[in-house]
Tab-separated table of C-alpha atoms and ligand atoms in Angstrom:
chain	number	residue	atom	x	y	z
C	1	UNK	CA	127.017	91.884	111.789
C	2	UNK	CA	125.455	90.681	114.502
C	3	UNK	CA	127.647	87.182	114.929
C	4	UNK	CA	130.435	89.306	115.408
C	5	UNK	CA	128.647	90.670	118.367
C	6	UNK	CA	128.566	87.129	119.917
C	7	UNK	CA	131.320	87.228	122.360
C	8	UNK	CA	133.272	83.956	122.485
C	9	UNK	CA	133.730	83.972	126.772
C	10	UNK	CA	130.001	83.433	127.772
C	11	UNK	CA	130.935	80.409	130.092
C	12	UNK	CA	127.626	78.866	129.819
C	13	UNK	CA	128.283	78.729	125.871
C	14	UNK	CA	129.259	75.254	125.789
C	15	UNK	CA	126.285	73.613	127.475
C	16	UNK	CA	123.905	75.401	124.656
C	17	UNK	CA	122.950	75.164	121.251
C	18	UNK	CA	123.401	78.224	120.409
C	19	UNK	CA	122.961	77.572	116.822
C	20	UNK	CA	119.176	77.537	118.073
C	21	UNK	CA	119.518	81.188	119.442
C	22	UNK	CA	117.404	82.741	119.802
C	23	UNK	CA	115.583	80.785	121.841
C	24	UNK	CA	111.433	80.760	121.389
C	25	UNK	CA	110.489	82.140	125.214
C	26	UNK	CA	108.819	85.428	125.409
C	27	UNK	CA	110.963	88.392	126.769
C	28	UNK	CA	110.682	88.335	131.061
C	29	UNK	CA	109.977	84.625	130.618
C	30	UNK	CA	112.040	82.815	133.749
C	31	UNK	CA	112.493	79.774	131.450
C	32	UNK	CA	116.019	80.678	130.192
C	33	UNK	CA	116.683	81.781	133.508
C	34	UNK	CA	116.573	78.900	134.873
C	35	UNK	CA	118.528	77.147	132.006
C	36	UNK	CA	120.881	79.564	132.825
C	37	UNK	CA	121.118	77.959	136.119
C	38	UNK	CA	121.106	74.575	135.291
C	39	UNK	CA	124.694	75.152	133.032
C	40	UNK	CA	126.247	77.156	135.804
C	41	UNK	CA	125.774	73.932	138.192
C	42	UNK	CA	127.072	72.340	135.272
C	43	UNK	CA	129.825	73.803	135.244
C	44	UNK	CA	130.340	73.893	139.016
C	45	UNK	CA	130.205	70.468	139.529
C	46	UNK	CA	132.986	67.689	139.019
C	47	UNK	CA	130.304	65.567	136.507
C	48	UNK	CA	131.470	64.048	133.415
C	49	UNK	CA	128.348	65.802	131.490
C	50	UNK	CA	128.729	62.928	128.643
C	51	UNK	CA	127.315	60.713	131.634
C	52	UNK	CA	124.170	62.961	131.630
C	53	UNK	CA	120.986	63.109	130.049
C	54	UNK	CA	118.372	65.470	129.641
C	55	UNK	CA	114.491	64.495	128.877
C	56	UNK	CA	111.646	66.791	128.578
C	57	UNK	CA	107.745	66.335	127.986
C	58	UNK	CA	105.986	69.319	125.922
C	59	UNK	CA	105.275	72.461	126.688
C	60	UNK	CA	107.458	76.047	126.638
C	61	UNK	CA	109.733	74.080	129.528
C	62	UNK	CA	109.908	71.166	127.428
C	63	UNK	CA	111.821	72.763	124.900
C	64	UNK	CA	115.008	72.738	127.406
C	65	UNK	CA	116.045	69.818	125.579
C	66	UNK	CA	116.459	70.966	122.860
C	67	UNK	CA	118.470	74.110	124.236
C	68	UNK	CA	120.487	71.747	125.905
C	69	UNK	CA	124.227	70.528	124.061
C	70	UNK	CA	123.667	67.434	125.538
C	71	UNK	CA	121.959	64.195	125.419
C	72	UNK	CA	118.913	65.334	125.317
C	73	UNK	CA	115.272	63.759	124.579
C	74	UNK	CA	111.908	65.762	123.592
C	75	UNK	CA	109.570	62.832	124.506
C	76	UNK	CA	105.866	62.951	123.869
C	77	UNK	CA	103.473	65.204	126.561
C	78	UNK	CA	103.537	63.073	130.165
C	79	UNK	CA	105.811	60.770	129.288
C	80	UNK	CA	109.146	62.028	129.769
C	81	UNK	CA	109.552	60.447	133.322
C	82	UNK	CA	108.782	56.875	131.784
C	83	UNK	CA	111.104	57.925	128.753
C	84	UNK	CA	113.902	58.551	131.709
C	85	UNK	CA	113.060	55.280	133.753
C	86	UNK	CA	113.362	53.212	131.058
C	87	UNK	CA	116.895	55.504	130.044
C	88	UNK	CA	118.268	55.094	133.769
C	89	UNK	CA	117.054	51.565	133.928
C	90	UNK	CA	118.649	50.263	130.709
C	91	UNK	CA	121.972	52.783	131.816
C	92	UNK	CA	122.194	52.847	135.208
C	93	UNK	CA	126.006	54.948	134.865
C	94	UNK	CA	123.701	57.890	133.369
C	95	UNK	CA	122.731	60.812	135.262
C	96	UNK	CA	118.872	60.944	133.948
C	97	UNK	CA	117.933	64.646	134.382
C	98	UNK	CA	113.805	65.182	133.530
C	99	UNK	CA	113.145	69.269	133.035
C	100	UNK	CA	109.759	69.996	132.157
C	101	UNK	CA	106.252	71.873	133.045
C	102	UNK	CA	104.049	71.144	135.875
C	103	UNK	CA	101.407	70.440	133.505
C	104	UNK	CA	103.252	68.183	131.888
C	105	UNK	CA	105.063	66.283	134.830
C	106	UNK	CA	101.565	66.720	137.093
C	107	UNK	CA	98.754	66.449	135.130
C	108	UNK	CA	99.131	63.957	131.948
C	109	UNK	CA	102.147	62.599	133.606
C	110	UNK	CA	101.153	62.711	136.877
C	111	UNK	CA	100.663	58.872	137.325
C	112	UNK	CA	104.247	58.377	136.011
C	113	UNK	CA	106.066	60.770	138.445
C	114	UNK	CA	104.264	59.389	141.450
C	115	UNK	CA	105.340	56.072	140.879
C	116	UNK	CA	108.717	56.850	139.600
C	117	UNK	CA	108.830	58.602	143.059
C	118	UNK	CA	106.973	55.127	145.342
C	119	UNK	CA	109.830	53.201	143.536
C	120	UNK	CA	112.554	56.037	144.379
C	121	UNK	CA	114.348	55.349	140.932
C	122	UNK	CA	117.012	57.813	140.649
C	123	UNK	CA	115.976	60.829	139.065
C	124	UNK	CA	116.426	64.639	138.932
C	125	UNK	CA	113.564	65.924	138.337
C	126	UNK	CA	113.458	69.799	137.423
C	127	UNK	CA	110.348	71.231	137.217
C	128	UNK	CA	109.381	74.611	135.984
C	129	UNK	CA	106.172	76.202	137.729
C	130	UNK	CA	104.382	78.966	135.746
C	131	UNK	CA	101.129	78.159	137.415
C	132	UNK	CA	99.387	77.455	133.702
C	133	UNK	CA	99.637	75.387	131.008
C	134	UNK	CA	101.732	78.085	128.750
C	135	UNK	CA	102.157	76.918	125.192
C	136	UNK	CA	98.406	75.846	124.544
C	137	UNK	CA	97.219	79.424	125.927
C	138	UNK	CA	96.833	79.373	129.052
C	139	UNK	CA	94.754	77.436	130.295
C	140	UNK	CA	94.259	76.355	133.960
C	141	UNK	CA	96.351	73.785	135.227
C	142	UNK	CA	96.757	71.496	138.110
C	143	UNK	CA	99.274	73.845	139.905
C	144	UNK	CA	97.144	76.903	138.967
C	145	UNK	CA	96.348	78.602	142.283
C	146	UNK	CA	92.290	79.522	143.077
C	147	UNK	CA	90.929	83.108	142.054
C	148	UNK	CA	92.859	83.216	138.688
C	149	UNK	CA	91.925	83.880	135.803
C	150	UNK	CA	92.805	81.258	132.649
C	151	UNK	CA	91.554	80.701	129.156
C	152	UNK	CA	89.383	78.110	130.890
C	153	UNK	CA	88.609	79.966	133.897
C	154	UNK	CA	87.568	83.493	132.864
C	155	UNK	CA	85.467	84.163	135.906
C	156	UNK	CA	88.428	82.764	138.356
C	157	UNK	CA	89.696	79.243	139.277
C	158	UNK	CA	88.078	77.494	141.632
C	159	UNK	CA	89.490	74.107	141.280
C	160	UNK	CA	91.657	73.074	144.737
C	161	UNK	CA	95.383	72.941	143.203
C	162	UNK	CA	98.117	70.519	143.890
C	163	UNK	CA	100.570	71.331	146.538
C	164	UNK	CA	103.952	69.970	144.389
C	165	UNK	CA	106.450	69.372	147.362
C	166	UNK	CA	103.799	67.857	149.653
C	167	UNK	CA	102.448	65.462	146.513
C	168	UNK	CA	106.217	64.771	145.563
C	169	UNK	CA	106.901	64.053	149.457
C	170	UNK	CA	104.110	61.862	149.700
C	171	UNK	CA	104.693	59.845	146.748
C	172	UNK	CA	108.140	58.821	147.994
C	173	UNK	CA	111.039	61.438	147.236
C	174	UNK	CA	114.045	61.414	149.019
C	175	UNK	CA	115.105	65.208	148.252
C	176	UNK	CA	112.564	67.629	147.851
C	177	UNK	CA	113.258	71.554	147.162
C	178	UNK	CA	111.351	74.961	146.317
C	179	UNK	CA	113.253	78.597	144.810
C	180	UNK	CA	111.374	81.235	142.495
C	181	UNK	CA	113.810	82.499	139.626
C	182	UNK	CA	115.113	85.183	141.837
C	183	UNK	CA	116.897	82.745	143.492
C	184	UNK	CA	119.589	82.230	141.146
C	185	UNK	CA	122.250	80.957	143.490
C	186	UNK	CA	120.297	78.921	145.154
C	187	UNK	CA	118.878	77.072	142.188
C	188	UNK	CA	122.404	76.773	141.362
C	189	UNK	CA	123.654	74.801	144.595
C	190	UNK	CA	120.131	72.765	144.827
C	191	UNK	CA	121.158	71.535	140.915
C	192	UNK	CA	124.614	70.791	142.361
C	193	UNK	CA	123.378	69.010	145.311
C	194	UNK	CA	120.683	66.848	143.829
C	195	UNK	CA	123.484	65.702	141.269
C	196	UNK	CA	125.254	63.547	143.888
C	197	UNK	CA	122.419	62.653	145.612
C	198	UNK	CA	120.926	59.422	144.899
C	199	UNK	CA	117.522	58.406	144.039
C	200	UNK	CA	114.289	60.630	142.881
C	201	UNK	CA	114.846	64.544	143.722
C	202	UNK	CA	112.455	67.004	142.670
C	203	UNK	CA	113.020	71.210	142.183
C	204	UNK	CA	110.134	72.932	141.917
C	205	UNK	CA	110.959	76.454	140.420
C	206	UNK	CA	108.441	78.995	140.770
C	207	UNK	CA	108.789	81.291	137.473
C	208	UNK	CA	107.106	84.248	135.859
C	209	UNK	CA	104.393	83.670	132.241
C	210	UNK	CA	104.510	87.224	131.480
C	211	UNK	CA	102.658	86.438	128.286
C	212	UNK	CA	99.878	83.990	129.453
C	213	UNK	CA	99.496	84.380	132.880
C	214	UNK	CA	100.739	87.365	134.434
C	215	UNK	CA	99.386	89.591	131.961
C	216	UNK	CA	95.471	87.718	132.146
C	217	UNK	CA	95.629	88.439	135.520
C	218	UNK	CA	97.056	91.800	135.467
C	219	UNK	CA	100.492	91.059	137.005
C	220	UNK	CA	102.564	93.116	135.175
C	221	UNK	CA	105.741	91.768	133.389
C	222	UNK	CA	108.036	89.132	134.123
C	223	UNK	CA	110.316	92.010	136.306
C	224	UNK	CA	107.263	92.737	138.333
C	225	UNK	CA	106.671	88.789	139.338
C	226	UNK	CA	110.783	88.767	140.074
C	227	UNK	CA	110.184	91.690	142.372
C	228	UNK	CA	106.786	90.001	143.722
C	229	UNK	CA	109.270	87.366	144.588
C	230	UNK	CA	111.943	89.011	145.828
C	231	UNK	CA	109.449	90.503	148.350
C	232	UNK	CA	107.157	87.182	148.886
C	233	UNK	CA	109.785	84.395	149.534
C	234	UNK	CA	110.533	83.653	152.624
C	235	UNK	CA	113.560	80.490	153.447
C	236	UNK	CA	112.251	77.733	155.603
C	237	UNK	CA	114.183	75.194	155.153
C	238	UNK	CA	112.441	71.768	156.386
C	239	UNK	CA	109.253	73.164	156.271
C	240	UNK	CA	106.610	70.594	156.352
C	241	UNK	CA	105.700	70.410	152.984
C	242	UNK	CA	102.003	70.614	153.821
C	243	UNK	CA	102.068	74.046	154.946
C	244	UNK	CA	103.681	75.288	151.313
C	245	UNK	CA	100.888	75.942	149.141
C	246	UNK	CA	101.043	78.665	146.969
C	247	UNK	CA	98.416	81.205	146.391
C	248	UNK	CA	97.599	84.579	144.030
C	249	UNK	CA	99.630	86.789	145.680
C	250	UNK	CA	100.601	85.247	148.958
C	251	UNK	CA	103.583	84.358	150.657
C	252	UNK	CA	106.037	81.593	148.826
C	253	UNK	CA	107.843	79.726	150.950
C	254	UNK	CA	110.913	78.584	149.571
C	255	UNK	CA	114.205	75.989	150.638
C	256	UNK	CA	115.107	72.533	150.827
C	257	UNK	CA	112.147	70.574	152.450
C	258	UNK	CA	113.016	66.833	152.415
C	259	UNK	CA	116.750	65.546	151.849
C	260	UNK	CA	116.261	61.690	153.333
C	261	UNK	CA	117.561	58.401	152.760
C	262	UNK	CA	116.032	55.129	151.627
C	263	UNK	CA	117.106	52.173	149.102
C	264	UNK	CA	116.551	53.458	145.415
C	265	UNK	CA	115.008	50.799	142.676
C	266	UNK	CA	118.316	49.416	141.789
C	267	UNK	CA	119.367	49.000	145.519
C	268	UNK	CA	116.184	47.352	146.123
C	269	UNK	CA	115.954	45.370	142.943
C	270	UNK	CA	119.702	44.003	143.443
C	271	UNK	CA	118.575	42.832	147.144
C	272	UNK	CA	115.770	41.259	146.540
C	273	UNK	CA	117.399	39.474	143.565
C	274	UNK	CA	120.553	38.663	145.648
C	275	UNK	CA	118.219	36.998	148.813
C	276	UNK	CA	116.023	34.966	146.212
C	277	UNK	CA	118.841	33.477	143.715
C	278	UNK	CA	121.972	33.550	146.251
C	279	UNK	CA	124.728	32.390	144.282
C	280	UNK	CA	122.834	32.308	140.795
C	281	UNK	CA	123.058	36.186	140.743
C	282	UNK	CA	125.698	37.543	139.259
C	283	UNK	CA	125.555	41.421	138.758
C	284	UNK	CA	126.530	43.003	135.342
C	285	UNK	CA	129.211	45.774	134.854
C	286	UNK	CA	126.715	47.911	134.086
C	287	UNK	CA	125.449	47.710	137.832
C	288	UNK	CA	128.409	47.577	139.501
C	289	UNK	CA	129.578	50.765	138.267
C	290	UNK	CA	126.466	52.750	138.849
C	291	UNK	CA	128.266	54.565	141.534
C	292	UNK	CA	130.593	56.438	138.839
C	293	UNK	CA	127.457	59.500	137.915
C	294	UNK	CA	127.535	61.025	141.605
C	295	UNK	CA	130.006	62.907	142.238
C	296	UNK	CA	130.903	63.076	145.800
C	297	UNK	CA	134.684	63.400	145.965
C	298	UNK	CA	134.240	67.557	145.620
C	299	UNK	CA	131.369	68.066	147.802
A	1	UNK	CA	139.151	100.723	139.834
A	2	UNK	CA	136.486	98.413	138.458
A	3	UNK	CA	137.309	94.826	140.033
A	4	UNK	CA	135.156	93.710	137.302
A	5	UNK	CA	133.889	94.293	133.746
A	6	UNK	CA	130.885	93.337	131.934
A	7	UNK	CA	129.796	91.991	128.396
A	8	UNK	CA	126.663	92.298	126.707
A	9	UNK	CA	125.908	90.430	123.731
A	10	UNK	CA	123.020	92.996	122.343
A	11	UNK	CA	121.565	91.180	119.578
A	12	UNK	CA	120.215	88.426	121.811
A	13	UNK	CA	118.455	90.489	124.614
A	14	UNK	CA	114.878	90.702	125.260
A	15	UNK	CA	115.274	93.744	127.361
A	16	UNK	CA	113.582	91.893	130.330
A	17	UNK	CA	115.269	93.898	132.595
A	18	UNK	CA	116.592	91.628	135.100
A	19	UNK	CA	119.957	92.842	135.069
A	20	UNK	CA	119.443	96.240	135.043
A	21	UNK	CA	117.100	95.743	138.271
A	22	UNK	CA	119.427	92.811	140.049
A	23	UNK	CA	122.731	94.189	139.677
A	24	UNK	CA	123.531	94.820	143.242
A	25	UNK	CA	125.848	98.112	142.940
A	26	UNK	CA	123.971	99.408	139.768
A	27	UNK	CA	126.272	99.399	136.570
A	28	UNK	CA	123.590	98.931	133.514
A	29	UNK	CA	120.683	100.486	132.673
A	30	UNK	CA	118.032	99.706	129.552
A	31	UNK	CA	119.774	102.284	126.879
A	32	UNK	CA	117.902	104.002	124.473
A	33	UNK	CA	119.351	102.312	121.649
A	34	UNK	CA	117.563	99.445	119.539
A	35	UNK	CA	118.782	96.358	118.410
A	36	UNK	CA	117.837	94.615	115.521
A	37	UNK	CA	114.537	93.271	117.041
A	38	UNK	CA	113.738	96.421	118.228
A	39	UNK	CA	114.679	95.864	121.925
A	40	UNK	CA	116.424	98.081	124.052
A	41	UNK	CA	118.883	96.579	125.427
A	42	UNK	CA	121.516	97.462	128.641
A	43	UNK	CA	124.792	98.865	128.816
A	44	UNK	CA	127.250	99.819	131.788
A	45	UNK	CA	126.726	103.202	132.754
A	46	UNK	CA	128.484	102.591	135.784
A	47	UNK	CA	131.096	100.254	134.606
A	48	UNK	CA	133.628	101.585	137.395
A	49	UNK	CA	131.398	99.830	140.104
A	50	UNK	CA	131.597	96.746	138.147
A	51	UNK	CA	132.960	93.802	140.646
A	52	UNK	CA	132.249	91.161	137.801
A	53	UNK	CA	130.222	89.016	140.214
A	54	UNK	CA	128.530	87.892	137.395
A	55	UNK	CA	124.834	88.234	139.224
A	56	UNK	CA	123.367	89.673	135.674
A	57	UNK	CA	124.622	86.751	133.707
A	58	UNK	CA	122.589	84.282	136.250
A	59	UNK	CA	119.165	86.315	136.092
A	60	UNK	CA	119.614	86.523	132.135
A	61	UNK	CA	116.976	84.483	130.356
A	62	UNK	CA	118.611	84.944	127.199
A	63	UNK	CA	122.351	84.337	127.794
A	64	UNK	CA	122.886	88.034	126.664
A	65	UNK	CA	125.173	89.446	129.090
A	66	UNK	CA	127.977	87.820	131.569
A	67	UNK	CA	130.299	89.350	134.198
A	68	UNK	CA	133.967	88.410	135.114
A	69	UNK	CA	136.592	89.294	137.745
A	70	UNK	CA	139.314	91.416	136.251
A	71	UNK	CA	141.894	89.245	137.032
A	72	UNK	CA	140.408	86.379	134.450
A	73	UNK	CA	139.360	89.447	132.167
A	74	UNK	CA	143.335	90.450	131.554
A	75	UNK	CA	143.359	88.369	128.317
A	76	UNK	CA	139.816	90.180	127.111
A	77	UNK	CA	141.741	93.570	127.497
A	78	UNK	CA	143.610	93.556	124.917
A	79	UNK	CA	140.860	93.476	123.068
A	80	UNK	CA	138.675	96.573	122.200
A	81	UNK	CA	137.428	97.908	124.791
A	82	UNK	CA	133.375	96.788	125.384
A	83	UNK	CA	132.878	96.023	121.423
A	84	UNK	CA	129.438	94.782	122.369
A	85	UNK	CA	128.262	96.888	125.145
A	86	UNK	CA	128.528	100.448	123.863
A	87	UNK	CA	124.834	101.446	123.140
A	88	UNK	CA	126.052	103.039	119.815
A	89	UNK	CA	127.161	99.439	118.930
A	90	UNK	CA	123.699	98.323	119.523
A	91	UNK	CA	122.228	100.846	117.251
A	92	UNK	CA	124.514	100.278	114.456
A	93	UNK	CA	123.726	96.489	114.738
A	94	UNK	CA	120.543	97.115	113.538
O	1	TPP	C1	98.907	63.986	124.252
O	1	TPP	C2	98.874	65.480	124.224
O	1	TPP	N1	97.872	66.136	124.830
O	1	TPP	C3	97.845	67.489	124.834
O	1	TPP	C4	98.827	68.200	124.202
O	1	TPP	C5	98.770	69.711	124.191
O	1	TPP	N2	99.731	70.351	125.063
O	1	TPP	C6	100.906	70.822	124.593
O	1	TPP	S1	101.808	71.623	125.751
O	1	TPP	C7	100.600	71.358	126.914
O	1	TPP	C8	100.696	71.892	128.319
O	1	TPP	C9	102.043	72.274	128.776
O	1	TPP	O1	101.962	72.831	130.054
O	1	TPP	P1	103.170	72.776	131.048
O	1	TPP	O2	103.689	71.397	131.165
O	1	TPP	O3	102.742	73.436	132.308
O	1	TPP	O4	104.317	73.570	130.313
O	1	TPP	P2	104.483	75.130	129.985
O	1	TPP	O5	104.102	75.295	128.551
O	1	TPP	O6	103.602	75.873	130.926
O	1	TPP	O7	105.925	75.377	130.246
O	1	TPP	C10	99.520	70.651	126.372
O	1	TPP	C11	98.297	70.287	127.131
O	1	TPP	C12	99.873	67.498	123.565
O	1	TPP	N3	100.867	68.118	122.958
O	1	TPP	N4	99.871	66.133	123.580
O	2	SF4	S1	104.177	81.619	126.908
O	2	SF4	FE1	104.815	81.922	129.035
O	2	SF4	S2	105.992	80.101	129.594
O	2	SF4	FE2	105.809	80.130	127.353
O	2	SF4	S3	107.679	81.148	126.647
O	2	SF4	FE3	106.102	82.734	126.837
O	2	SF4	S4	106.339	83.540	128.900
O	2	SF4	FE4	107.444	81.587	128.838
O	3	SF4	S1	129.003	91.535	136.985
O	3	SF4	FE1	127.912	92.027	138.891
O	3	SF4	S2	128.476	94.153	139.300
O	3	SF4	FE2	129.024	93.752	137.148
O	3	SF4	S3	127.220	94.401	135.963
O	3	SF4	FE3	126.967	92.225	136.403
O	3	SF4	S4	125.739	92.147	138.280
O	3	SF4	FE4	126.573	94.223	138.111
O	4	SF4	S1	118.781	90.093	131.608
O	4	SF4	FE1	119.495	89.580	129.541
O	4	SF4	S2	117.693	89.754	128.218
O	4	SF4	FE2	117.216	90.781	130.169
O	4	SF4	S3	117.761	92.956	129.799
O	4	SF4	FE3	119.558	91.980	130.701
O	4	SF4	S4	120.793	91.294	128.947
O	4	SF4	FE4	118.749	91.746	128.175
């Protein structure tokens, strides 16, 4: 019988539903492999993961949440960064995690991650790159690199495509990073790190669509786009973020681009109120204890 | 002496192939055996070179297939040895 075959010692096991297993991404999709990830820097770091919570848009990435045994929210398409701005805002003790598409964090919800980003509210934000918009069928998106060919595009894209880390820089984040799905470890320890960091990170992982997009454009399978990467990605950290596009079949440059400092929304929100009303502001419990979610006692 | 060992739970892999290809001393390969959704899916054919660095249960998409140091796996021996890797398992699963 095949639960017998389920071996109880998996350690990421406990941060699934695995009641929901199998999962619905297509073999050689880097999805899982990157959810994979994300419970191993669970488990890694010191976090009380009842503090956390998960929020995804829609799309193949945005079913993370429900993968996810935690707190976890499938909002509607675009709006899972105002779902988690109005979660952190009303909680600031949670650890508001957003995992979802580039489509769906760049295009339809585009406006609401650059502005979550101006007002540096305190966000992870996890986003998985396939280049395409996967679950509607592939059509182009606005991280879909020129010369491609889409649902939408079957001569070749020609539309100029965003640049994630140098929008995301732009816009205001304090911690901006870059790995393909090859990079396990280092997905691992840039989850880890942007835990206890305060204020609006963003990951952008590069991963394989074997069914939509590498296959369209004759790619291979999701093994051949982890060996393209293997071969491709080159580490520079604090690159400028400019120079990181990503192309067909270029180079990918991959590492930790931005990791700066500034006042987050509550920081700036609590000053402002504390120079205009003096005495007359008194700060909730809720506030004070912000500080418990990061974790910086192991680091 | 394997410093590690290796499970595979066969009835969730997708036979992507990521283990087989980014296991850095070379214990699994694809076997020829199906499971029941007609994949193919790995087993340790090396399991001697096994350092249970648990690299394949990172790259898995699937959550098919872990590693572990022997020293943690001293408990797991007593029980059968590889119930869920051998590829004759897999086929007798289906
Ligand atoms: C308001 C609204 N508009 C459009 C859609 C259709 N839709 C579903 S998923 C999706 C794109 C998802 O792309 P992406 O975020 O890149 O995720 P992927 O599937 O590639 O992981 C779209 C346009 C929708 N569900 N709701
Ligand atoms: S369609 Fe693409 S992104 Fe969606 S599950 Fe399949 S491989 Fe993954
Ligand atoms: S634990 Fe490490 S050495 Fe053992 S099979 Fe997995 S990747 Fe190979
Ligand atoms: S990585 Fe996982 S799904 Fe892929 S072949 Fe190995 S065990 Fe199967």
């Amino acid at each position: 019988m095949s639960t017998d075959l389920i071996h109880p010692g998996n350690p990421v096991e406990p941060f699934l539903r695995t009641d929901r297993m199998p999962h619905i991404w297509c073999p050689g999709c880097g999805i899982g492999t990157t959810v994979n990830c994300f419970s191993r820097a669970l488990i890694e770091s010191c976090m009380n993961v009842n503090d956390m919570a998960i929020v995804s848009g829609i799309g193949c990435t945005g079913r993370v949440a429900g993968y996810v045994n935690l707190d976890s929210f499938h909002t509607t398409h675009g709006r899972a960064i105002p779902f988690a701005t109005g979660l952190k805002l009303a909680n600031p003790k949670r650890q508001v995690v957003v995992y979802s598409g580039d489509g769906d964090l760049f295009a339809i919800g585009g406006n609401h991650l650059i502005h979550a980003a101006r007002r540096n509210i305190d966000l992870k934000v996890i986003c998985v790159n396939n280049l395409i918009y996967a679950m509607t069928g592939g059509q182009t998106g606005p991280a879909t690199p020129g010369d491609v060919i889409t649902s939408t595009a079957p001569y070749g894209t020609f539309d100029p495509a965003f640049n994630l880390p140098y929008l995301t820089e732009a816009a205001g984040a304090v911690y901006v990073a870059r790995w393909t799905t090859f990079h396990v470890r280092q997905i691992t320890k840039t989850m880890q790190e942007m835990f206890s960091k305060k204020g609006f990170c963003f990951l952008e992982i590069v991963s394989p669509c074997p069914t939509l997009y590498q296959r369209r454009n004759k790619m291979g399978d999701g093994l051949d786009t982890m060996k393209y990467y293997k071969a491709m990605s080159k580490v520079k950290h604090g690159a400028n973020t400019k120079d990181v596009p990503l192309s067909r079949q270029g180079e990918i440059i991959v590492g930790k681009f931005v990791d700066i400092e500034r006042p987050n929304y509550m920081e700036l929100m609590r000053n402002k109120l504390h120079d205009s009303l003096g005495e007359q502001y008194v700060e909730t419990d809720e506030l004070t204890c912000e500080e418990a979610t990061s974790c910086s006692d192991c680091s | 002496m394997a410093r590690g060992t290796v499970q595979i739970v066969v009835e969730r892999c997708k036979a992507c192939g990521f283990c087989v290809e980014f296991c850095p001393t070379k214990v699994l390969e694809l076997s020829s055996a199906f499971n029941s959704k007609g994949y193919h899916p790995p087993h340790a054919v090396n399991p001697d070179k096994c350092s249970g660095c648990d690299l394949c249960g990172m790259f898995c998409p699937d959550f098919a297939i872990y590693g572990f140091r022997m020293k943690e796996a001293k408990a797991e021996a007593a029980k059968p040895e590889d119930e869920n890797s051998a590829p004759e398992e897999a086929s007798s699963a289906s």
